[in-house]
mmCIF file of C-alpha atoms in Angstrom:
data_model
loop_
_atom_site.group_PDB
_atom_site.id
_atom_site.type_symbol
_atom_site.label_atom_id
_atom_site.label_comp_id
_atom_site.label_asym_id
_atom_site.label_seq_id
_atom_site.Cartn_x
_atom_site.Cartn_y
_atom_site.Cartn_z
ATOM 1 C CA UNK S 1 -0.008 -0.108 0.300
ATOM 2 C CA UNK S 2 0.857 3.311 -1.172
ATOM 3 C CA UNK S 3 0.375 5.413 1.868
ATOM 4 C CA UNK S 4 2.082 8.517 0.456
ATOM 5 C CA UNK S 5 -0.308 8.381 -2.302
ATOM 6 C CA UNK S 6 -3.052 8.090 -0.338
ATOM 7 C CA UNK S 7 -2.161 11.401 1.601
ATOM 8 C CA UNK S 8 -1.764 13.097 -1.426
ATOM 9 C CA UNK S 9 -4.978 11.922 -2.463
ATOM 10 C CA UNK S 10 -6.222 13.087 0.990
ATOM 11 C CA UNK S 11 -4.858 16.795 0.180
ATOM 12 C CA UNK S 12 -6.742 16.974 -3.303
ATOM 13 C CA UNK S 13 -9.976 15.865 -1.486
ATOM 14 C CA UNK S 14 -9.916 18.333 1.215
ATOM 15 C CA UNK S 15 -8.573 21.540 -1.395
ATOM 16 C CA UNK S 16 -11.772 19.914 -3.265
ATOM 17 C CA UNK S 17 -13.988 19.832 -0.010
ATOM 18 C CA UNK S 18 -12.533 23.830 0.751
ATOM 19 C CA UNK S 19 -13.318 25.189 -3.171
ATOM 20 C CA UNK S 20 -16.602 24.248 -2.757
ATOM 21 C CA UNK S 21 -17.060 25.511 0.995
ATOM 22 C CA UNK S 22 -15.991 28.735 -0.527
ATOM 23 C CA UNK S 23 -18.794 28.319 -2.755
ATOM 24 C CA UNK S 24 -21.423 28.272 -0.551
ATOM 25 C CA UNK S 25 -19.912 30.895 1.304
ATOM 26 C CA UNK S 26 -18.936 29.135 4.640
ATOM 27 C CA UNK S 27 -18.091 31.287 8.148
ATOM 28 C CA UNK S 28 -14.600 31.313 7.506
ATOM 29 C CA UNK S 29 -13.621 29.538 10.735
ATOM 30 C CA UNK S 30 -15.085 26.414 9.877
ATOM 31 C CA UNK S 31 -12.592 26.305 6.747
ATOM 32 C CA UNK S 32 -9.729 24.320 8.461
ATOM 33 C CA UNK S 33 -12.220 21.531 9.702
ATOM 34 C CA UNK S 34 -14.200 21.375 6.457
ATOM 35 C CA UNK S 35 -10.788 20.904 4.752
ATOM 36 C CA UNK S 36 -9.948 17.985 7.370
ATOM 37 C CA UNK S 37 -13.671 16.386 7.656
ATOM 38 C CA UNK S 38 -12.629 16.549 2.995
ATOM 39 C CA UNK S 39 -9.716 14.831 3.452
ATOM 40 C CA UNK S 40 -10.122 12.388 6.132
ATOM 41 C CA UNK S 41 -12.706 11.014 4.366
ATOM 42 C CA UNK S 42 -11.451 10.552 1.050
ATOM 43 C CA UNK S 43 -8.342 9.481 2.529
ATOM 44 C CA UNK S 44 -11.271 5.956 4.318
ATOM 45 C CA UNK S 45 -12.782 6.102 0.822
ATOM 46 C CA UNK S 46 -9.848 5.521 -0.590
ATOM 47 C CA UNK S 47 -7.746 2.991 1.848
ATOM 48 C CA UNK S 48 -11.576 0.981 1.801
ATOM 49 C CA UNK S 49 -11.069 1.255 -2.360
ATOM 50 C CA UNK S 50 -7.482 -0.359 -1.997
ATOM 51 C CA UNK S 51 -8.648 -3.164 -0.230
ATOM 52 C CA UNK S 52 -11.620 -3.803 -3.160
ATOM 53 C CA UNK S 53 -14.039 -3.165 -1.633
ATOM 54 C CA UNK S 54 -17.432 -1.476 -3.348
ATOM 55 C CA UNK S 55 -16.972 1.815 -4.207
ATOM 56 C CA UNK S 56 -20.638 2.369 -3.013
ATOM 57 C CA UNK S 57 -19.869 1.022 0.651
ATOM 58 C CA UNK S 58 -16.411 2.977 0.865
ATOM 59 C CA UNK S 59 -18.018 6.329 0.048
ATOM 60 C CA UNK S 60 -20.297 5.146 3.229
ATOM 61 C CA UNK S 61 -18.253 4.629 4.934
ATOM 62 C CA UNK S 62 -16.569 7.881 4.490
ATOM 63 C CA UNK S 63 -19.678 10.139 4.332
ATOM 64 C CA UNK S 64 -20.347 8.174 8.390
ATOM 65 C CA UNK S 65 -17.099 9.354 9.081
ATOM 66 C CA UNK S 66 -17.731 13.002 8.374
ATOM 67 C CA UNK S 67 -21.883 12.958 9.134
ATOM 68 C CA UNK S 68 -19.748 11.807 12.701
ATOM 69 C CA UNK S 69 -16.979 14.779 12.923
ATOM 70 C CA UNK S 70 -18.883 16.650 11.617
ATOM 71 C CA UNK S 71 -21.142 17.169 14.899
ATOM 72 C CA UNK S 72 -18.518 17.423 16.378
ATOM 73 C CA UNK S 73 -17.030 20.209 14.967
ATOM 74 C CA UNK S 74 -20.307 21.398 15.402
ATOM 75 C CA UNK S 75 -19.612 22.068 19.070
ATOM 76 C CA UNK S 76 -16.561 23.313 19.052
ATOM 77 C CA UNK S 77 -17.059 25.778 16.557
ATOM 78 C CA UNK S 78 -20.496 26.612 16.403
ATOM 79 C CA UNK S 79 -22.388 26.393 13.312
ATOM 80 C CA UNK S 80 -24.883 23.298 12.162
ATOM 81 C CA UNK S 81 -22.994 19.999 11.142
ATOM 82 C CA UNK S 82 -24.424 20.624 7.164
ATOM 83 C CA UNK S 83 -21.941 22.993 7.136
ATOM 84 C CA UNK S 84 -19.747 20.510 7.556
ATOM 85 C CA UNK S 85 -21.206 18.054 6.120
ATOM 86 C CA UNK S 86 -22.208 18.786 2.900
ATOM 87 C CA UNK S 87 -19.086 20.579 1.618
ATOM 88 C CA UNK S 88 -16.706 18.174 2.446
ATOM 89 C CA UNK S 89 -19.032 14.743 0.891
ATOM 90 C CA UNK S 90 -19.304 17.309 -2.145
ATOM 91 C CA UNK S 91 -15.786 15.660 -3.057
ATOM 92 C CA UNK S 92 -16.855 11.691 -3.448
ATOM 93 C CA UNK S 93 -19.775 13.024 -5.887
ATOM 94 C CA UNK S 94 -18.899 10.004 -8.602
ATOM 95 C CA UNK S 95 -18.271 12.887 -11.614
ATOM 96 C CA UNK S 96 -16.526 10.344 -13.571
ATOM 97 C CA UNK S 97 -19.328 7.949 -13.849
ATOM 98 C CA UNK S 98 -21.554 10.693 -14.244
ATOM 99 C CA UNK S 99 -20.157 11.612 -17.332
ATOM 100 C CA UNK S 100 -19.432 8.023 -19.000
ATOM 101 C CA UNK S 101 -23.237 7.303 -17.998
ATOM 102 C CA UNK S 102 -24.272 10.734 -20.401
ATOM 103 C CA UNK S 103 -22.168 9.454 -22.962
ATOM 104 C CA UNK S 104 -23.636 6.196 -22.485
ATOM 105 C CA UNK S 105 -27.368 7.635 -22.960
ATOM 106 C CA UNK S 106 -26.466 9.971 -25.895
ATOM 107 C CA UNK S 107 -24.535 7.596 -27.556
ATOM 108 C CA UNK S 108 -28.041 5.296 -27.103
ATOM 109 C CA UNK S 109 -30.511 7.830 -28.920
ATOM 110 C CA UNK S 110 -28.044 7.841 -31.801
ATOM 111 C CA UNK S 111 -27.656 6.017 -35.289
ATOM 112 C CA UNK S 112 -25.588 2.625 -32.878
ATOM 113 C CA UNK S 113 -25.399 -0.645 -34.790
ATOM 114 C CA UNK S 114 -27.169 -3.483 -32.482
ATOM 115 C CA UNK S 115 -23.848 -5.756 -32.122
ATOM 116 C CA UNK S 116 -23.021 -2.209 -30.273
ATOM 117 C CA UNK S 117 -26.541 -1.387 -28.527
ATOM 118 C CA UNK S 118 -26.308 -4.221 -25.865
ATOM 119 C CA UNK S 119 -22.468 -3.376 -24.996
ATOM 120 C CA UNK S 120 -23.635 0.423 -24.907
ATOM 121 C CA UNK S 121 -26.556 -0.594 -22.885
ATOM 122 C CA UNK S 122 -25.559 -2.287 -19.835
ATOM 123 C CA UNK S 123 -22.120 -0.197 -19.319
ATOM 124 C CA UNK S 124 -24.656 2.776 -19.297
ATOM 125 C CA UNK S 125 -26.881 0.907 -16.601
ATOM 126 C CA UNK S 126 -24.055 -0.095 -14.538
ATOM 127 C CA UNK S 127 -22.813 3.228 -14.632
ATOM 128 C CA UNK S 128 -26.048 4.708 -14.262
ATOM 129 C CA UNK S 129 -26.708 2.683 -11.078
ATOM 130 C CA UNK S 130 -23.461 3.569 -9.491
ATOM 131 C CA UNK S 131 -23.822 7.081 -9.383
ATOM 132 C CA UNK S 132 -27.323 6.731 -8.125
ATOM 133 C CA UNK S 133 -26.027 4.080 -5.416
ATOM 134 C CA UNK S 134 -23.130 6.584 -4.150
ATOM 135 C CA UNK S 135 -25.350 9.965 -4.033
ATOM 136 C CA UNK S 136 -27.992 8.029 -1.706
ATOM 137 C CA UNK S 137 -24.956 6.703 -0.099
ATOM 138 C CA UNK S 138 -23.410 10.432 0.428
ATOM 139 C CA UNK S 139 -26.242 11.167 1.843
ATOM 140 C CA UNK S 140 -27.779 8.473 3.656
ATOM 141 C CA UNK S 141 -23.819 8.388 5.465
ATOM 142 C CA UNK S 142 -23.901 12.246 6.798
ATOM 143 C CA UNK S 143 -27.413 11.774 7.958
ATOM 144 C CA UNK S 144 -26.736 8.349 9.929
ATOM 145 C CA UNK S 145 -25.494 10.783 13.737
ATOM 146 C CA UNK S 146 -28.186 12.939 13.676
ATOM 147 C CA UNK S 147 -30.553 9.411 12.823
ATOM 148 C CA UNK S 148 -29.363 7.079 15.326
ATOM 149 C CA UNK S 149 -29.251 9.636 18.386
ATOM 150 C CA UNK S 150 -33.009 10.273 17.623
ATOM 151 C CA UNK S 151 -32.381 14.327 18.282
ATOM 152 C CA UNK S 152 -33.813 16.930 16.309
ATOM 153 C CA UNK S 153 -30.675 19.162 16.923
ATOM 154 C CA UNK S 154 -26.966 18.158 16.906
ATOM 155 C CA UNK S 155 -27.020 20.393 20.089
ATOM 156 C CA UNK S 156 -28.488 17.745 21.984
ATOM 157 C CA UNK S 157 -25.964 15.242 20.799
ATOM 158 C CA UNK S 158 -22.903 14.668 23.812
ATOM 159 C CA UNK S 159 -20.522 11.993 23.372
ATOM 160 C CA UNK S 160 -19.679 10.635 26.772
ATOM 161 C CA UNK S 161 -16.097 11.138 26.991
ATOM 162 C CA UNK S 162 -15.950 15.163 26.167
ATOM 163 C CA UNK S 163 -19.186 16.212 27.965
ATOM 164 C CA UNK S 164 -17.349 18.299 30.290
ATOM 165 C CA UNK S 165 -14.453 20.226 28.002
ATOM 166 C CA UNK S 166 -17.640 22.278 26.637
ATOM 167 C CA UNK J 1 -54.992 51.234 24.264
ATOM 168 C CA UNK J 2 -52.614 47.508 25.423
ATOM 169 C CA UNK J 3 -54.873 45.165 23.088
ATOM 170 C CA UNK J 4 -53.460 47.368 19.700
ATOM 171 C CA UNK J 5 -49.676 47.210 20.750
ATOM 172 C CA UNK J 6 -49.685 43.926 21.338
ATOM 173 C CA UNK J 7 -51.248 43.185 18.232
ATOM 174 C CA UNK J 8 -48.818 45.219 16.961
ATOM 175 C CA UNK J 9 -45.830 42.690 18.726
ATOM 176 C CA UNK J 10 -47.162 40.233 17.323
ATOM 177 C CA UNK J 11 -47.334 41.200 13.517
ATOM 178 C CA UNK J 12 -43.842 41.856 13.561
ATOM 179 C CA UNK J 13 -43.292 38.463 15.373
ATOM 180 C CA UNK J 14 -45.028 36.542 12.548
ATOM 181 C CA UNK J 15 -42.875 38.766 9.903
ATOM 182 C CA UNK J 16 -39.967 38.219 11.449
ATOM 183 C CA UNK J 17 -40.522 34.842 11.544
ATOM 184 C CA UNK J 18 -41.139 34.443 8.259
ATOM 185 C CA UNK J 19 -38.312 36.720 7.097
ATOM 186 C CA UNK J 20 -36.296 33.688 9.059
ATOM 187 C CA UNK J 21 -38.069 30.755 7.789
ATOM 188 C CA UNK J 22 -37.167 32.778 4.284
ATOM 189 C CA UNK J 23 -33.343 33.290 4.599
ATOM 190 C CA UNK J 24 -33.582 29.519 5.500
ATOM 191 C CA UNK J 25 -34.939 28.463 2.552
ATOM 192 C CA UNK J 26 -32.892 30.227 0.105
ATOM 193 C CA UNK J 27 -29.941 29.919 2.035
ATOM 194 C CA UNK J 28 -30.417 25.566 1.564
ATOM 195 C CA UNK J 29 -31.514 24.455 4.806
ATOM 196 C CA UNK J 30 -33.487 21.251 4.809
ATOM 197 C CA UNK J 31 -37.174 21.435 5.576
ATOM 198 C CA UNK J 32 -36.501 19.950 8.980
ATOM 199 C CA UNK J 33 -34.168 22.339 10.252
ATOM 200 C CA UNK J 34 -36.368 25.473 8.868
ATOM 201 C CA UNK J 35 -39.151 23.890 10.944
ATOM 202 C CA UNK J 36 -37.181 23.272 14.071
ATOM 203 C CA UNK J 37 -35.528 26.300 14.278
ATOM 204 C CA UNK J 38 -39.019 28.586 14.063
ATOM 205 C CA UNK J 39 -40.384 26.106 16.870
ATOM 206 C CA UNK J 40 -37.723 26.938 18.359
ATOM 207 C CA UNK J 41 -38.179 31.037 18.083
ATOM 208 C CA UNK J 42 -41.965 30.838 18.447
ATOM 209 C CA UNK J 43 -41.604 28.627 21.629
ATOM 210 C CA UNK J 44 -39.147 31.904 22.980
ATOM 211 C CA UNK J 45 -42.199 33.486 22.793
ATOM 212 C CA UNK J 46 -43.831 31.163 24.027
ATOM 213 C CA UNK J 47 -46.749 30.738 20.910
ATOM 214 C CA UNK J 48 -47.135 28.309 18.623
ATOM 215 C CA UNK J 49 -46.059 28.093 14.818
ATOM 216 C CA UNK J 50 -47.573 26.143 11.826
ATOM 217 C CA UNK J 51 -46.129 26.066 8.775
ATOM 218 C CA UNK J 52 -46.197 24.533 5.105
ATOM 219 C CA UNK J 53 -42.783 24.908 3.773
ATOM 220 C CA UNK J 54 -42.304 24.709 -0.215
ATOM 221 C CA UNK J 55 -39.614 26.344 -2.742
ATOM 222 C CA UNK J 56 -40.932 29.464 -3.474
ATOM 223 C CA UNK J 57 -43.674 30.267 -0.906
ATOM 224 C CA UNK J 58 -44.004 29.137 3.377
ATOM 225 C CA UNK J 59 -47.057 29.913 5.099
ATOM 226 C CA UNK J 60 -47.583 30.920 8.751
ATOM 227 C CA UNK J 61 -49.926 30.263 11.512
ATOM 228 C CA UNK J 62 -49.707 31.356 14.891
ATOM 229 C CA UNK J 63 -51.638 30.674 18.010
ATOM 230 C CA UNK J 64 -51.055 31.338 21.181
ATOM 231 C CA UNK J 65 -52.173 29.316 24.569
ATOM 232 C CA UNK J 66 -55.644 29.928 24.242
ATOM 233 C CA UNK J 67 -55.532 27.927 21.371
ATOM 234 C CA UNK J 68 -56.609 30.731 19.605
ATOM 235 C CA UNK J 69 -55.188 31.528 15.513
ATOM 236 C CA UNK J 70 -53.331 35.315 16.004
ATOM 237 C CA UNK J 71 -51.591 35.418 13.031
ATOM 238 C CA UNK J 72 -51.810 34.056 9.465
ATOM 239 C CA UNK J 73 -49.300 35.050 6.494
ATOM 240 C CA UNK J 74 -47.847 34.005 3.535
ATOM 241 C CA UNK J 75 -44.636 35.089 2.236
ATOM 242 C CA UNK J 76 -42.914 34.251 -1.410
ATOM 243 C CA UNK J 77 -38.951 33.687 -1.044
ATOM 244 C CA UNK J 78 -36.583 35.448 -3.380
ATOM 245 C CA UNK J 79 -34.077 33.749 -5.211
ATOM 246 C CA UNK J 80 -32.122 31.094 -3.844
ATOM 247 C CA UNK J 81 -28.783 31.624 -3.514
ATOM 248 C CA UNK J 82 -26.970 29.687 -1.308
ATOM 249 C CA UNK J 83 -24.969 31.064 1.712
ATOM 250 C CA UNK J 84 -24.034 28.904 4.433
ATOM 251 C CA UNK J 85 -22.988 31.784 6.582
ATOM 252 C CA UNK J 86 -26.409 33.326 6.772
ATOM 253 C CA UNK J 87 -27.638 29.256 7.691
ATOM 254 C CA UNK J 88 -24.766 29.145 10.626
ATOM 255 C CA UNK J 89 -25.643 32.981 12.328
ATOM 256 C CA UNK J 90 -29.895 32.353 11.965
ATOM 257 C CA UNK J 91 -28.945 29.028 14.105
ATOM 258 C CA UNK J 92 -26.546 30.559 16.364
ATOM 259 C CA UNK J 93 -29.445 33.305 16.538
ATOM 260 C CA UNK J 94 -32.155 31.261 17.633
ATOM 261 C CA UNK J 95 -30.369 29.652 20.413
ATOM 262 C CA UNK J 96 -29.501 33.075 22.241
ATOM 263 C CA UNK J 97 -33.351 33.756 20.928
ATOM 264 C CA UNK J 98 -34.255 30.936 23.485
ATOM 265 C CA UNK J 99 -32.175 31.258 25.999
ATOM 266 C CA UNK J 100 -31.512 35.129 26.631
ATOM 267 C CA UNK J 101 -35.114 35.601 26.089
ATOM 268 C CA UNK J 102 -34.469 38.298 22.891
ATOM 269 C CA UNK J 103 -37.045 40.795 21.904
ATOM 270 C CA UNK J 104 -38.367 41.433 17.887
ATOM 271 C CA UNK J 105 -36.063 43.992 17.476
ATOM 272 C CA UNK J 106 -32.790 42.424 18.322
ATOM 273 C CA UNK J 107 -34.210 39.678 16.599
ATOM 274 C CA UNK J 108 -34.415 41.936 13.907
ATOM 275 C CA UNK J 109 -31.558 43.785 14.151
ATOM 276 C CA UNK J 110 -29.426 40.718 14.520
ATOM 277 C CA UNK J 111 -31.051 39.498 11.231
ATOM 278 C CA UNK J 112 -29.949 42.905 9.447
ATOM 279 C CA UNK J 113 -26.538 42.768 10.266
ATOM 280 C CA UNK J 114 -26.497 38.324 8.910
ATOM 281 C CA UNK J 115 -28.370 40.407 6.069
ATOM 282 C CA UNK J 116 -25.229 42.924 5.341
ATOM 283 C CA UNK J 117 -21.572 40.456 5.969
ATOM 284 C CA UNK J 118 -19.782 40.767 3.134
ATOM 285 C CA UNK J 119 -19.370 37.331 0.796
ATOM 286 C CA UNK J 120 -16.012 36.115 0.301
ATOM 287 C CA UNK J 121 -14.177 38.228 -2.228
ATOM 288 C CA UNK J 122 -15.117 37.580 -5.666
ATOM 289 C CA UNK J 123 -11.445 36.871 -7.041
ATOM 290 C CA UNK J 124 -11.056 34.221 -4.183
ATOM 291 C CA UNK J 125 -13.746 32.238 -5.045
ATOM 292 C CA UNK J 126 -12.862 32.241 -8.228
ATOM 293 C CA UNK J 127 -9.570 31.164 -7.575
ATOM 294 C CA UNK J 128 -10.154 28.396 -4.846
ATOM 295 C CA UNK J 129 -13.008 26.985 -7.043
ATOM 296 C CA UNK J 130 -10.297 26.645 -9.904
ATOM 297 C CA UNK J 131 -8.056 24.940 -7.009
ATOM 298 C CA UNK J 132 -10.880 22.602 -6.294
ATOM 299 C CA UNK J 133 -11.595 21.646 -10.082
ATOM 300 C CA UNK J 134 -8.103 21.034 -10.486
ATOM 301 C CA UNK J 135 -7.929 18.736 -7.194
ATOM 302 C CA UNK J 136 -11.409 16.407 -8.907
ATOM 303 C CA UNK J 137 -9.255 16.723 -11.945
ATOM 304 C CA UNK J 138 -6.263 14.833 -10.535
ATOM 305 C CA UNK J 139 -8.342 12.339 -8.037
ATOM 306 C CA UNK J 140 -9.807 11.209 -11.294
ATOM 307 C CA UNK J 141 -6.291 10.570 -12.417
ATOM 308 C CA UNK J 142 -5.169 13.492 -14.510
ATOM 309 C CA UNK J 143 -1.700 14.894 -14.862
ATOM 310 C CA UNK J 144 -0.656 18.965 -14.135
ATOM 311 C CA UNK J 145 -1.509 19.575 -18.052
ATOM 312 C CA UNK J 146 -4.548 18.120 -17.689
ATOM 313 C CA UNK J 147 -4.780 20.012 -13.950
ATOM 314 C CA UNK J 148 -4.180 23.623 -15.528
ATOM 315 C CA UNK J 149 -6.560 23.401 -18.029
ATOM 316 C CA UNK J 150 -9.553 22.349 -15.560
ATOM 317 C CA UNK J 151 -8.377 25.369 -13.624
ATOM 318 C CA UNK J 152 -7.984 27.489 -16.181
ATOM 319 C CA UNK J 153 -11.887 26.364 -17.098
ATOM 320 C CA UNK J 154 -13.515 26.600 -13.703
ATOM 321 C CA UNK J 155 -12.322 29.963 -13.279
ATOM 322 C CA UNK J 156 -13.864 30.589 -16.810
ATOM 323 C CA UNK J 157 -16.638 28.988 -16.292
ATOM 324 C CA UNK J 158 -17.584 30.182 -13.166
ATOM 325 C CA UNK J 159 -17.540 34.127 -14.017
ATOM 326 C CA UNK J 160 -20.008 33.305 -16.640
ATOM 327 C CA UNK J 161 -21.986 31.937 -14.605
ATOM 328 C CA UNK J 162 -21.658 35.048 -11.791
ATOM 329 C CA UNK J 163 -22.101 37.291 -14.648
ATOM 330 C CA UNK J 164 -24.877 35.516 -16.317
ATOM 331 C CA UNK J 165 -26.293 35.870 -12.994
ATOM 332 C CA UNK J 166 -26.351 39.392 -12.552
ATOM 333 C CA UNK J 167 -28.295 39.928 -15.727
ATOM 334 C CA UNK J 168 -30.624 37.901 -14.180
ATOM 335 C CA UNK J 169 -30.913 35.294 -16.655
ATOM 336 C CA UNK J 170 -32.838 31.518 -16.136
ATOM 337 C CA UNK J 171 -30.664 30.086 -13.137
ATOM 338 C CA UNK J 172 -30.448 26.982 -15.298
ATOM 339 C CA UNK J 173 -29.692 28.892 -18.246
ATOM 340 C CA UNK J 174 -27.088 29.850 -15.849
ATOM 341 C CA UNK J 175 -25.123 26.946 -15.118
ATOM 342 C CA UNK J 176 -25.554 26.178 -18.915
ATOM 343 C CA UNK J 177 -23.849 28.714 -20.078
ATOM 344 C CA UNK J 178 -21.408 27.833 -16.901
ATOM 345 C CA UNK J 179 -20.727 24.460 -18.101
ATOM 346 C CA UNK J 180 -20.073 25.663 -22.031
ATOM 347 C CA UNK J 181 -17.562 27.494 -21.436
ATOM 348 C CA UNK J 182 -16.037 25.509 -18.681
ATOM 349 C CA UNK J 183 -16.009 22.057 -21.710
ATOM 350 C CA UNK J 184 -15.358 24.251 -24.607
ATOM 351 C CA UNK J 185 -11.525 25.211 -22.118
ATOM 352 C CA UNK J 186 -10.910 21.505 -20.935
ATOM 353 C CA UNK J 187 -12.302 20.185 -24.720
ATOM 354 C CA UNK J 188 -9.536 21.939 -26.471
ATOM 355 C CA UNK J 189 -7.052 19.898 -24.626
ATOM 356 C CA UNK J 190 -8.392 16.894 -26.227
ATOM 357 C CA UNK J 191 -8.925 18.423 -29.379
ATOM 358 C CA UNK J 192 -5.456 19.955 -29.923
ATOM 359 C CA UNK J 193 -3.236 17.523 -28.058
ATOM 360 C CA UNK J 194 -4.830 14.193 -29.480
ATOM 361 C CA UNK J 195 -1.917 12.145 -28.239
ATOM 362 C CA UNK J 196 -2.629 11.386 -24.988
ATOM 363 C CA UNK J 197 -6.417 10.229 -23.224
ATOM 364 C CA UNK J 198 -7.349 13.907 -21.765
ATOM 365 C CA UNK J 199 -10.864 12.678 -21.416
ATOM 366 C CA UNK J 200 -10.780 13.347 -16.785
ATOM 367 C CA UNK J 201 -9.630 16.726 -17.856
ATOM 368 C CA UNK J 202 -12.887 17.307 -20.066
ATOM 369 C CA UNK J 203 -15.074 15.427 -17.694
ATOM 370 C CA UNK J 204 -13.755 17.179 -14.689
ATOM 371 C CA UNK J 205 -14.388 20.877 -16.094
ATOM 372 C CA UNK J 206 -18.313 21.050 -15.083
ATOM 373 C CA UNK J 207 -17.742 19.230 -11.812
ATOM 374 C CA UNK J 208 -17.684 22.445 -9.596
ATOM 375 C CA UNK J 209 -21.508 23.092 -10.720
ATOM 376 C CA UNK J 210 -22.924 19.462 -9.659
ATOM 377 C CA UNK J 211 -25.965 20.493 -7.613
ATOM 378 C CA UNK J 212 -24.711 19.405 -4.048
ATOM 379 C CA UNK J 213 -26.739 21.111 -1.532
ATOM 380 C CA UNK J 214 -29.983 20.416 -3.456
ATOM 381 C CA UNK J 215 -29.776 16.546 -4.046
ATOM 382 C CA UNK J 216 -28.382 16.036 -0.191
ATOM 383 C CA UNK J 217 -31.256 17.914 0.697
ATOM 384 C CA UNK J 218 -33.750 16.159 -0.920
ATOM 385 C CA UNK J 219 -32.309 13.110 0.806
ATOM 386 C CA UNK J 220 -32.768 14.111 4.125
ATOM 387 C CA UNK J 221 -36.190 15.697 3.394
ATOM 388 C CA UNK J 222 -37.386 12.590 1.798
ATOM 389 C CA UNK J 223 -36.284 10.463 5.160
ATOM 390 C CA UNK J 224 -37.350 13.214 7.110
ATOM 391 C CA UNK J 225 -41.247 12.159 5.763
ATOM 392 C CA UNK J 226 -40.838 16.183 3.861
ATOM 393 C CA UNK J 227 -41.579 13.883 0.307
ATOM 394 C CA UNK J 228 -42.836 16.411 -1.538
ATOM 395 C CA UNK J 229 -40.361 19.068 -0.858
ATOM 396 C CA UNK J 230 -37.488 16.127 -1.347
ATOM 397 C CA UNK J 231 -39.049 15.164 -5.090
ATOM 398 C CA UNK J 232 -39.539 19.533 -5.640
ATOM 399 C CA UNK J 233 -35.795 19.619 -4.417
ATOM 400 C CA UNK J 234 -34.478 16.085 -6.598
ATOM 401 C CA UNK J 235 -36.141 17.405 -9.723
ATOM 402 C CA UNK J 236 -34.315 21.018 -9.153
ATOM 403 C CA UNK J 237 -31.111 19.097 -9.227
ATOM 404 C CA UNK J 238 -31.632 16.566 -11.740
ATOM 405 C CA UNK J 239 -32.825 19.844 -14.144
ATOM 406 C CA UNK J 240 -29.432 21.287 -13.083
ATOM 407 C CA UNK J 241 -27.555 18.022 -13.891
ATOM 408 C CA UNK J 242 -29.336 18.136 -17.082
ATOM 409 C CA UNK J 243 -28.203 21.367 -18.130
ATOM 410 C CA UNK J 244 -24.931 20.453 -17.121
ATOM 411 C CA UNK J 245 -24.983 17.608 -20.049
ATOM 412 C CA UNK J 246 -26.084 20.174 -22.224
ATOM 413 C CA UNK J 247 -23.742 22.197 -21.685
ATOM 414 C CA UNK J 248 -21.516 19.135 -22.154
ATOM 415 C CA UNK J 249 -23.148 17.595 -25.382
ATOM 416 C CA UNK J 250 -22.478 20.979 -27.203
ATOM 417 C CA UNK J 251 -19.023 21.606 -26.643
ATOM 418 C CA UNK J 252 -18.751 17.418 -27.550
ATOM 419 C CA UNK J 253 -20.591 18.994 -31.417
ATOM 420 C CA UNK J 254 -19.044 21.920 -31.453
ATOM 421 C CA UNK J 255 -15.607 19.627 -31.771
ATOM 422 C CA UNK J 256 -16.940 17.200 -33.312
ATOM 423 C CA UNK J 257 -15.164 14.377 -31.097
#
């Protein structure tokens, strides 16, 4: 396993997350947290991918991690969790798969011979389903902490060990 | 005339609550968050607030402790523009209102302050979004040349989107124009440097446009049971994606590949 490559990927994930955070105009005090969360989520996703785990599950794991970190950052930096979580998961959106799905759909609509048709059709469905499931797992992943604690606001969630620190 | 004074206060509070809900909606909050925040604020004044929340209109009825309807009104939302600073400011404010028993006047002052908060300087937004585009390209497997071109393409695309928004074009058309600009710039690499595979640059140059907030909010609304709002937001995200694809398609047709 190439740790340096993994760290480099983490850096790029973090940078992409910060770019989106700026685009969404997050408060300045949250930028560093967004970078850290984006990087950690991306590292987990790539680590799992190296163990040949399905990209959908890997993305889900990254998003769950981001969801949990967003709760503790929300307490520290006094901002709602989605402000950290949404920019941080966006780098995991499967842009390349979405692009290939689109290409496939276009060639299916054009003039295409029967032999190529079934191959393109199966590729397109494969890519499209991946996009759909990855998007769903990202959205579910960041919501998991709120779902399992059954709270309406992150302010009511306290992790036992850090209870007295703030 | 104490009754008149009270009526005036209630009207002011109702207008403020609608303003808060509207600001949250246009800044990119999920439906559950809007409902919670309004509940929190109205509880602080010991009223019950019932709402109907949709993408373009918000309806609010307030009830007092005797369960009499004391306020009922609708408000249209302004144009949507994601702004997480507003979101975070209102969230903090709602807790202070509850804990420190703010007056309506103080809430309005704070709202005005939040709305006047500056955005990031335009050049910072452009540069960092460009870097984000380059990062996407690197993650997809692009080399340094691809990253540079994507950086330039993303910056130009975002610039076009900002200018088109200023000129009050249809929001989906703004996305289309931005996607077209970015992919034309990134596509030039594919066209004029055909030796190596530059598919990554072409595909990642438009990723800064992906409707992340509408899609994630759509899903969080759906699992919250706000199915109608979830569907509407999802549809919005879908149309934005479609506009991006259309932009890519146009530049592919332009370059003939």
